[in-house]
PDB file of C-alpha atoms in Angstrom:
ATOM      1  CA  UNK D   1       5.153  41.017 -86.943  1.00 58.00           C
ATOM      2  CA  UNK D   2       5.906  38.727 -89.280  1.00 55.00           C
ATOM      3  CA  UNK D   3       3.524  36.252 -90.951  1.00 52.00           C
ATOM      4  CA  UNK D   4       5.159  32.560 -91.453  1.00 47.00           C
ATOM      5  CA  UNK D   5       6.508  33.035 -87.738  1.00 54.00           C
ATOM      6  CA  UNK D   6       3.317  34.198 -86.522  1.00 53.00           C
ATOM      7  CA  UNK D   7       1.300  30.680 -88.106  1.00 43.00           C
ATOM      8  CA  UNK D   8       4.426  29.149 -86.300  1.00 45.00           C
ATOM      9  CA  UNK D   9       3.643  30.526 -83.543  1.00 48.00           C
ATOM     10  CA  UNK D  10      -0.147  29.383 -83.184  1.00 47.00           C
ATOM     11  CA  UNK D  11       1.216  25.427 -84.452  1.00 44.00           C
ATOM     12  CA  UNK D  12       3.810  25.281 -81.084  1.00 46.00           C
ATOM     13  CA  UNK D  13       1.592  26.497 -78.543  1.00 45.00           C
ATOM     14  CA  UNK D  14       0.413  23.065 -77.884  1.00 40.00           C
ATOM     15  CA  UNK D  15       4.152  23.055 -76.532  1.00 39.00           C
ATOM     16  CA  UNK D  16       4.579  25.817 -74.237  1.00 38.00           C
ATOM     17  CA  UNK D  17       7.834  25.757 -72.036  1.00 35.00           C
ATOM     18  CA  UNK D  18       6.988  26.725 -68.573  1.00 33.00           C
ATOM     19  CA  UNK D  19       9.651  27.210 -66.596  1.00 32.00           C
ATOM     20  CA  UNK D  20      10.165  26.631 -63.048  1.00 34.00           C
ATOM     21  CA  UNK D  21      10.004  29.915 -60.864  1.00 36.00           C
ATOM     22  CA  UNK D  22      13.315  30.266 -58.489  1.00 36.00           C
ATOM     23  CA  UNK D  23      12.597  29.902 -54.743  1.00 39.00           C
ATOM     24  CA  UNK D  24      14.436  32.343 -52.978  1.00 41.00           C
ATOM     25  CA  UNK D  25      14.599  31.303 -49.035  1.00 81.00           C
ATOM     26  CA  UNK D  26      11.464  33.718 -48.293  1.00 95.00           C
ATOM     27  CA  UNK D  27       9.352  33.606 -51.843  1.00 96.00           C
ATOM     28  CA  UNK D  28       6.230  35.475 -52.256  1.00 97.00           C
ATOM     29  CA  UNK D  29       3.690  33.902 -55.179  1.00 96.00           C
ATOM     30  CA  UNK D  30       3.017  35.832 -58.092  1.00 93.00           C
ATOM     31  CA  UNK D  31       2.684  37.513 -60.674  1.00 94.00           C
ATOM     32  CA  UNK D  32       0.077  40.441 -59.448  1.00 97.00           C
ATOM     33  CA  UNK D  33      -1.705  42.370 -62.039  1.00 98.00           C
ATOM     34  CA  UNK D  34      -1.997  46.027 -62.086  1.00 98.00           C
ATOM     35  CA  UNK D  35      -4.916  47.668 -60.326  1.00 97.00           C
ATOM     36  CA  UNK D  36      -5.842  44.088 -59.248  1.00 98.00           C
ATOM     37  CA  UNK D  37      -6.644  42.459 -55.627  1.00 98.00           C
ATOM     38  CA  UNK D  38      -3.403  39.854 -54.883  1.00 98.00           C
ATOM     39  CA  UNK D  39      -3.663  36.725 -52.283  1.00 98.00           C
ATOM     40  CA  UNK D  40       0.086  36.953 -51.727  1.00 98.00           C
ATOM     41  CA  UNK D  41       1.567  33.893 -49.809  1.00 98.00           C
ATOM     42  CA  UNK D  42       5.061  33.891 -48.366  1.00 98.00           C
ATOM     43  CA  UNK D  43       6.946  30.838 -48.013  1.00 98.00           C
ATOM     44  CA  UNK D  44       9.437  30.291 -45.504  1.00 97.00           C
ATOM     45  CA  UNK D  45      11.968  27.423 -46.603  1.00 95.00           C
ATOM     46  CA  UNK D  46      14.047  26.978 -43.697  1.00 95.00           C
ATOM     47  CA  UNK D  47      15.289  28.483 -40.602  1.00 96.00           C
ATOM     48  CA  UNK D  48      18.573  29.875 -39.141  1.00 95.00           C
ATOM     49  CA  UNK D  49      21.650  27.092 -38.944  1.00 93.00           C
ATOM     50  CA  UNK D  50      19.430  24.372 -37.692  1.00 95.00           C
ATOM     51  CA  UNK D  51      16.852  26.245 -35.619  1.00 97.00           C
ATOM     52  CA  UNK D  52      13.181  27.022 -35.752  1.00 97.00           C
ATOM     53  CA  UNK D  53      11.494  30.038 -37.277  1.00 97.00           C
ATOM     54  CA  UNK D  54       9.529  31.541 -34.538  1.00 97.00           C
ATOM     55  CA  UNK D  55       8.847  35.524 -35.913  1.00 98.00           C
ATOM     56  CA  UNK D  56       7.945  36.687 -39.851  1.00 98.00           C
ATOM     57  CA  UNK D  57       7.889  40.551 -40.192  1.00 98.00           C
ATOM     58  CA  UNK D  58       7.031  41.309 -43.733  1.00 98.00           C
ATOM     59  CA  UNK D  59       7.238  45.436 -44.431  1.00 98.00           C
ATOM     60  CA  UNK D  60       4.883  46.218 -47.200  1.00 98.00           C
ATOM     61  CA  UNK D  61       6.138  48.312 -49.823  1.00 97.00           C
ATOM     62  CA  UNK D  62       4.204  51.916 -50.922  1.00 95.00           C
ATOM     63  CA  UNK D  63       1.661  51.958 -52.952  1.00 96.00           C
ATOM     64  CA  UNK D  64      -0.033  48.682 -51.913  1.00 98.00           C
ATOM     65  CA  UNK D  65      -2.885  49.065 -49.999  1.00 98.00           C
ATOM     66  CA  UNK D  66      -6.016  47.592 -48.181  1.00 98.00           C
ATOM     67  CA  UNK D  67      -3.570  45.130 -46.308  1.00 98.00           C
ATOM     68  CA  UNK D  68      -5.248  42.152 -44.960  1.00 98.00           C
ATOM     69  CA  UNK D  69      -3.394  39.423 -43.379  1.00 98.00           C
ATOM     70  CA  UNK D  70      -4.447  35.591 -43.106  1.00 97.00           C
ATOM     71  CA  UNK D  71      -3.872  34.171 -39.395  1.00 97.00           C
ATOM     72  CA  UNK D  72      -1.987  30.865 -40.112  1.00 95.00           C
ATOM     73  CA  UNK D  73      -0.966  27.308 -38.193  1.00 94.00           C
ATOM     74  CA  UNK D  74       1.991  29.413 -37.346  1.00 97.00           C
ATOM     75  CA  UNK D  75       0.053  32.063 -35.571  1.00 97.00           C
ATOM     76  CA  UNK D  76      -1.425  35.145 -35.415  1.00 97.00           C
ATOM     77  CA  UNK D  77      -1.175  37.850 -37.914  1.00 98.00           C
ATOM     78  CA  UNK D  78      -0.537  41.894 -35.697  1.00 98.00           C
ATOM     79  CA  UNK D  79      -0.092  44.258 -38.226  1.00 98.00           C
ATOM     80  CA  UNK D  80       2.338  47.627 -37.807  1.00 98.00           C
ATOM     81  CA  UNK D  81       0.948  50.944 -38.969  1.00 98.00           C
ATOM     82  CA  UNK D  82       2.571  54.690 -39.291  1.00 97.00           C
ATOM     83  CA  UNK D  83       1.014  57.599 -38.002  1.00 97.00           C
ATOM     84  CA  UNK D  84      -1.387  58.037 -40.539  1.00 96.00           C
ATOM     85  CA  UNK D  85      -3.110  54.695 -40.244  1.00 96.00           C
ATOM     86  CA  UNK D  86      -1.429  52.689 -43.266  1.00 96.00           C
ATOM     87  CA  UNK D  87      -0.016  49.189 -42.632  1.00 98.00           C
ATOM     88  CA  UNK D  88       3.704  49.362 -43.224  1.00 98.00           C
ATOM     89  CA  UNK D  89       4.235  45.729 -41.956  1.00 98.00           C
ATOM     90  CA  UNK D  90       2.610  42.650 -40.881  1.00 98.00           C
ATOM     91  CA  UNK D  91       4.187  40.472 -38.050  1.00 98.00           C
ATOM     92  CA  UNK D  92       3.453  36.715 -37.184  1.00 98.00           C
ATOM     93  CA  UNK D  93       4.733  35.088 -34.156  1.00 98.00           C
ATOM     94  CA  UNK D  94       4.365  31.739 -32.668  1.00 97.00           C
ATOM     95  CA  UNK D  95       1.838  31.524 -30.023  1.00 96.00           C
ATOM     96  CA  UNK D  96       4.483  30.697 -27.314  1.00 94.00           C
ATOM     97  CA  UNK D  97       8.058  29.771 -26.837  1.00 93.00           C
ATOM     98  CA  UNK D  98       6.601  25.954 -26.316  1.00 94.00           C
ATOM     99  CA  UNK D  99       5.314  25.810 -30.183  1.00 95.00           C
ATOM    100  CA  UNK D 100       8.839  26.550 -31.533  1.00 96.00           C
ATOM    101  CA  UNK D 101      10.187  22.896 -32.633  1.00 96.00           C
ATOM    102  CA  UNK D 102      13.390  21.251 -31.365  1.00 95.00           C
ATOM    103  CA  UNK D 103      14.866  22.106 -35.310  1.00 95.00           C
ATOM    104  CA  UNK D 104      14.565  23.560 -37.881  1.00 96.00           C
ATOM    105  CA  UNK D 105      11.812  21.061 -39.892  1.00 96.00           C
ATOM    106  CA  UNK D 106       9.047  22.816 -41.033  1.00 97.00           C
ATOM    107  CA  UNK D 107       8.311  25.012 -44.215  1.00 97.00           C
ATOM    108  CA  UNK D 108       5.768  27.799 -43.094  1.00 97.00           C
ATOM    109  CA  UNK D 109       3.054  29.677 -45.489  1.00 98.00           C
ATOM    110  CA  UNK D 110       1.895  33.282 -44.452  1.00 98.00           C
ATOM    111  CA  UNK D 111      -0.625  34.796 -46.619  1.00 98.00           C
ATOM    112  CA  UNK D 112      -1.464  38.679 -47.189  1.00 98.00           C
ATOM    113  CA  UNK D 113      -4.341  39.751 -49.613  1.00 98.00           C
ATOM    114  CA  UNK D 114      -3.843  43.222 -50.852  1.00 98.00           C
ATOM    115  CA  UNK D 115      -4.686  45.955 -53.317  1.00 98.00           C
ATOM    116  CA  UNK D 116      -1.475  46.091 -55.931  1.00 98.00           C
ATOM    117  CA  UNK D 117      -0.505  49.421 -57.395  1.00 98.00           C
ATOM    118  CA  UNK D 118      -1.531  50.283 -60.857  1.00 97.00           C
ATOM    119  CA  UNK D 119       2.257  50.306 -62.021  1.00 96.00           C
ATOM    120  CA  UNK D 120       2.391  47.606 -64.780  1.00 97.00           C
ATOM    121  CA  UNK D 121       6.048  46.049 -64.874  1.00 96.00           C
ATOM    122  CA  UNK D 122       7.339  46.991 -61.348  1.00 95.00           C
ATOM    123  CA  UNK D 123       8.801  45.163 -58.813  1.00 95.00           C
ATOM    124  CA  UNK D 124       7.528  45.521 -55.600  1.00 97.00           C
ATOM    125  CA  UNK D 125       9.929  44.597 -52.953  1.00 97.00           C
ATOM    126  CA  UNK D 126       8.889  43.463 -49.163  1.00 98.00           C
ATOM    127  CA  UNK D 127      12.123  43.358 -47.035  1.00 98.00           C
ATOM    128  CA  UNK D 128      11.568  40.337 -44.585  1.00 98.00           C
ATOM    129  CA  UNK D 129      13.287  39.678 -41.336  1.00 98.00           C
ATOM    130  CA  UNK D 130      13.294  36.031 -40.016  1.00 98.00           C
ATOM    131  CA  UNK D 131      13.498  35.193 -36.150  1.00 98.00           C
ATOM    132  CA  UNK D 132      14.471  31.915 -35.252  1.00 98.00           C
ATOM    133  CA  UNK D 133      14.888  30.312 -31.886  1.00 97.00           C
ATOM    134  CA  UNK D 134      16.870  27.560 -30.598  1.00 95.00           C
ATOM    135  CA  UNK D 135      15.556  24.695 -28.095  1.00 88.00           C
ATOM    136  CA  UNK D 136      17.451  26.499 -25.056  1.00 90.00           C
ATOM    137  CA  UNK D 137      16.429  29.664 -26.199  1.00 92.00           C
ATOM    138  CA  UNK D 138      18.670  31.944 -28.249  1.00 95.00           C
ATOM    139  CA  UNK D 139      17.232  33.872 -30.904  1.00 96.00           C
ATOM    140  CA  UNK D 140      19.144  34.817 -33.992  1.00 96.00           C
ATOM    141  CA  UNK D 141      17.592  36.532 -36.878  1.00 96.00           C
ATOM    142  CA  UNK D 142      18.402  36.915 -41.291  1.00 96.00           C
ATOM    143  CA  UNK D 143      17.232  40.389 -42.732  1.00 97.00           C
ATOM    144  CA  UNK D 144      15.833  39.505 -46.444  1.00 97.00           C
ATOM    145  CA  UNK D 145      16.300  42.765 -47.166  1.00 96.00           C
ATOM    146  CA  UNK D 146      18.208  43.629 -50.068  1.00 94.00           C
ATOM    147  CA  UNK D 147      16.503  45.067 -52.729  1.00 92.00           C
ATOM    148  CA  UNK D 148      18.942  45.482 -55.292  1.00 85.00           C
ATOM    149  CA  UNK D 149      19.495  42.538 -57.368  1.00 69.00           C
ATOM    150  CA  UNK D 150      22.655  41.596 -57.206  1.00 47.00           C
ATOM    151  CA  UNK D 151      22.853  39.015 -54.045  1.00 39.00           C
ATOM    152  CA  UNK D 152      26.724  37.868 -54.688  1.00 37.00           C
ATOM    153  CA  UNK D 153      29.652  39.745 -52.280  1.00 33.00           C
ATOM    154  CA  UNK D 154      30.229  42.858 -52.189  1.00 36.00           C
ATOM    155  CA  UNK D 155      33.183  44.746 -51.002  1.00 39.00           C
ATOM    156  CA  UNK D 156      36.832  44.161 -52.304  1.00 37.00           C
ATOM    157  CA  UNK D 157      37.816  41.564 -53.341  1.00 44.00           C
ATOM    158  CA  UNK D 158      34.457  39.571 -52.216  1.00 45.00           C
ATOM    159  CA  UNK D 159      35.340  38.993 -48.846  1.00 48.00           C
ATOM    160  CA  UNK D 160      32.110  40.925 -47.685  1.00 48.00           C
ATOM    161  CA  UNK D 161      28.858  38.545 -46.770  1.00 47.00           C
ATOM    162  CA  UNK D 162      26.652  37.399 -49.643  1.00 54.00           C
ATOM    163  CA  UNK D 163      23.426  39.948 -49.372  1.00 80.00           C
ATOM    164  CA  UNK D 164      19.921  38.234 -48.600  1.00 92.00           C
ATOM    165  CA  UNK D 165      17.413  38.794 -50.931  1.00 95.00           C
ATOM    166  CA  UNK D 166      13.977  40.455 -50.150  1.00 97.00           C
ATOM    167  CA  UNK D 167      11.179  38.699 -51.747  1.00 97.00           C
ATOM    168  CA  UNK D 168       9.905  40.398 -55.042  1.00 95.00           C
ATOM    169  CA  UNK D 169       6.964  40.617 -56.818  1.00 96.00           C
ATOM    170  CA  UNK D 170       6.382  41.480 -60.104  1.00 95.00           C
ATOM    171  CA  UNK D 171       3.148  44.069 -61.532  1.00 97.00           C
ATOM    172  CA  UNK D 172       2.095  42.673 -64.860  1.00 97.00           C
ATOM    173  CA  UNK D 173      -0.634  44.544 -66.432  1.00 97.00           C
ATOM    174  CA  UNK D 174      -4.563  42.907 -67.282  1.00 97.00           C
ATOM    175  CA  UNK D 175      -4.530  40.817 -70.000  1.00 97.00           C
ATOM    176  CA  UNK D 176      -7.036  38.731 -72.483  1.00 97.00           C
ATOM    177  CA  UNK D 177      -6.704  35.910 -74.622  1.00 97.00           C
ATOM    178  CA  UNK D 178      -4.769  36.697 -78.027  1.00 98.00           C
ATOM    179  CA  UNK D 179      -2.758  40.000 -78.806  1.00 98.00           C
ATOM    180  CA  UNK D 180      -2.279  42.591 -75.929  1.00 98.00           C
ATOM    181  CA  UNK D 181      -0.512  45.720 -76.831  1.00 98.00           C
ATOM    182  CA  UNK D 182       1.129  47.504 -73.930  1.00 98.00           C
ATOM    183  CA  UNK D 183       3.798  50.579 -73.909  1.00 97.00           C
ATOM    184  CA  UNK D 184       6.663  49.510 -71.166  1.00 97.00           C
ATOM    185  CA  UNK D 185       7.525  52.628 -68.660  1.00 95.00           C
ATOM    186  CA  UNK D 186      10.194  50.027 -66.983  1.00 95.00           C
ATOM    187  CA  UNK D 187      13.226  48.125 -67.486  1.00 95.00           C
ATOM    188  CA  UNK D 188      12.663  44.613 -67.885  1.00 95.00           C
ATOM    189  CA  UNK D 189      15.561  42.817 -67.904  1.00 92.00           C
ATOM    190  CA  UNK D 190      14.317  39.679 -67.273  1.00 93.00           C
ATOM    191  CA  UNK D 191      11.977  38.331 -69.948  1.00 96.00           C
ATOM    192  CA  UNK D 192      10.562  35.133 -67.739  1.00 94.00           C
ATOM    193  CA  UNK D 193       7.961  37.669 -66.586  1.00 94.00           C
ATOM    194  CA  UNK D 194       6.787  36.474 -69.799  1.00 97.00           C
ATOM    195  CA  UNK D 195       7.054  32.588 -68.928  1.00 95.00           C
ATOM    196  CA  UNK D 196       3.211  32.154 -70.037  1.00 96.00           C
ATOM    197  CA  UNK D 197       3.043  33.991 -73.152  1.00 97.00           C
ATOM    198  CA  UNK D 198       3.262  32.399 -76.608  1.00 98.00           C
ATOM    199  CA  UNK D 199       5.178  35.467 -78.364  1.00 98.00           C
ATOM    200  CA  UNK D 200       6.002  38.824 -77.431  1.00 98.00           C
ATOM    201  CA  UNK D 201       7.155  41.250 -79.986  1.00 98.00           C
ATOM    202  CA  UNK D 202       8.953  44.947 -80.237  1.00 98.00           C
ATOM    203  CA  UNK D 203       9.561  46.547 -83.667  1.00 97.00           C
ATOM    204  CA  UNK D 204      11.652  43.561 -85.097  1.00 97.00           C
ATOM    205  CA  UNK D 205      12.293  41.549 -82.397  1.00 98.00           C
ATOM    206  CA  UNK D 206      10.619  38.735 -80.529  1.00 98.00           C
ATOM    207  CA  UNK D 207      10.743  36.771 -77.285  1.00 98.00           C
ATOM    208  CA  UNK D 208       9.021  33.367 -76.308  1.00 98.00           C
ATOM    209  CA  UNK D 209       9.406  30.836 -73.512  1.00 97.00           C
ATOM    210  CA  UNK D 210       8.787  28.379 -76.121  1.00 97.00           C
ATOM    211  CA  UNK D 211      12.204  26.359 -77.172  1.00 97.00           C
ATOM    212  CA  UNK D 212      10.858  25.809 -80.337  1.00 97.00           C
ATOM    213  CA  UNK D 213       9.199  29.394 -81.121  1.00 97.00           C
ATOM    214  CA  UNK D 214      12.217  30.702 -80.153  1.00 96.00           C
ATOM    215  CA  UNK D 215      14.279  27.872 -82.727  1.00 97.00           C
ATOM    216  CA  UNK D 216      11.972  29.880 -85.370  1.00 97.00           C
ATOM    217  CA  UNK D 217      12.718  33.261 -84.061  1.00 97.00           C
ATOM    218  CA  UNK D 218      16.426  32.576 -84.282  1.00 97.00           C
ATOM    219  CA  UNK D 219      16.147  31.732 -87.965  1.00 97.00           C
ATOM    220  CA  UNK D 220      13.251  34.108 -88.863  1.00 96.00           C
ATOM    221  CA  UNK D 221      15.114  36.520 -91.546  1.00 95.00           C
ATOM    222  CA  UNK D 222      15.459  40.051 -90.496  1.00 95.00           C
ATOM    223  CA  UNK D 223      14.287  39.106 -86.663  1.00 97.00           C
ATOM    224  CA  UNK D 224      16.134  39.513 -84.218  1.00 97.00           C
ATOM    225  CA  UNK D 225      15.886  37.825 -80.324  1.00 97.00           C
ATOM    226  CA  UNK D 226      14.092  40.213 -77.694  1.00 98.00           C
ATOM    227  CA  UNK D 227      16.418  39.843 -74.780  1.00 97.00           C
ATOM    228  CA  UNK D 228      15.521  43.226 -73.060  1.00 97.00           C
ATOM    229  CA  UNK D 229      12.747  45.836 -72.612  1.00 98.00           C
ATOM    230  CA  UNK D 230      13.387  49.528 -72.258  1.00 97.00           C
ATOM    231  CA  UNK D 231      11.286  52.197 -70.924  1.00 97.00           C
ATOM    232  CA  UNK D 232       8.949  53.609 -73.506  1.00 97.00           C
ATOM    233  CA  UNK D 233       8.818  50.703 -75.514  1.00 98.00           C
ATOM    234  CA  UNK D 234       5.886  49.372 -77.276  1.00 98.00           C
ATOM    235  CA  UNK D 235       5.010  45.606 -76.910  1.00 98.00           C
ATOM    236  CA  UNK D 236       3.111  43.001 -78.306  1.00 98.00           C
ATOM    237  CA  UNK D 237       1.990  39.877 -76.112  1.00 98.00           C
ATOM    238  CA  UNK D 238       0.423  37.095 -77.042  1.00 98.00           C
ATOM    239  CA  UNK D 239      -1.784  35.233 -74.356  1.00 97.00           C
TER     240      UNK D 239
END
């Protein structure tokens, strides 16, 4: 790591770029942390072409565990389990047909506290499907299932429907004020998982969030800009 840029470092903290996180139609807050208890709450933006949301079934991915939902203003939490007792999704519906609203006007919170996996740097996935219901009574429903990324068309030559994203979670690991060292076992392609660091650093190369930190990066001699994490890598993070 290299000296001048690390004193740098420590002088533009006072200016730490934050950046918004994208809201995805169905988000889930975050980050969790490895090992860790999570208060995950999902938001629902809108409904389906003008009407109501009136059923949330959130499947909960492996490897999290001790599932407990929050009852909401929507309504009741019911959660599904498999055959050997673990909760593989939680369900809230509106109490009747006479709570769902004339259009779609509300943004909805649903809240799920659970155990996180101790798999630093992975995204966990919960594939969401939305119910809505008109004033007359049709139902229609959007799967926010897809898992893989890449939410423009598919098929040739685009024509196929845009994919709707499940919400996603990232697993960070613990963490302590100053210099964390951590050895990657994921792809991280997206370096805004470190939005609240001051510097991150593998071999010769650096990453911050920090416009101007990452001005001196840039211009740093013999550095070059971290843009991507591979498995195996060793990091440096600065909290």
């Amino acid at each position: 790591m290299r000296t001048a840029l690390h004193l740098c470092v420590a002088a533009a903290a006072a200016a730490l770029f934050t950046a918004p996180a994208a809201m995805a139609h169905i988000s889930v807050s975050g980050p969790a942390f490895a090992g860790a208890t999570h208060e995950a709450s999902f938001g629902v933006g809108h409904g389906c072409d003008g009407a109501d949301t009136y059923r949330v079934k959130v499947q909960i991915p492996s490897g999290v565990t001790s599932v407990r939902p929050m009852d909401s203003a929507f309504g009741k939490a019911v959660l599904e389990k498999d055959a050997e007792g673990n909760v593989t999704a939680v369900v809230w519906t509106k109490p009747s047909v006479e709570d769902v609203l004339p259009a779609d006007t509300n943004y909805y919170k649903l809240t799920v506290r659970f155990s996180v996996p101790d798999t630093p740097f992975r995204v966990l996935h919960f594939p969401t499907i939305q119910t809505c219901r008109t004033a007359d009574g049709v139902e229609t429903t959007a799967e926010w299932v897809d898992a893989s990324g890449d939410h423009g068309s598919h098929g040739t030559g685009g024509d196929a429907p845009a994919a709707l994203p499940a919400p996603a979670l990232m697993i960070l690991p613990p963490r302590a004020p100053g210099w964390n060292k951590y050895t990657v076992n994921e792809h991280v392609h997206d370096l805004s998982v470190f939005k609240d660091a001051l510097i991150v650093w593998a071999g010769k190369a650096a990453y911050s969030p920090n416009p101007v930190t990452r001005g001196l990066i840039e211009a740093e001699p013999d550095t070059e800009v971290l843009s991507e994490i591979h498995p195996g890598t060793e990091i440096w993070v600065k909290y």
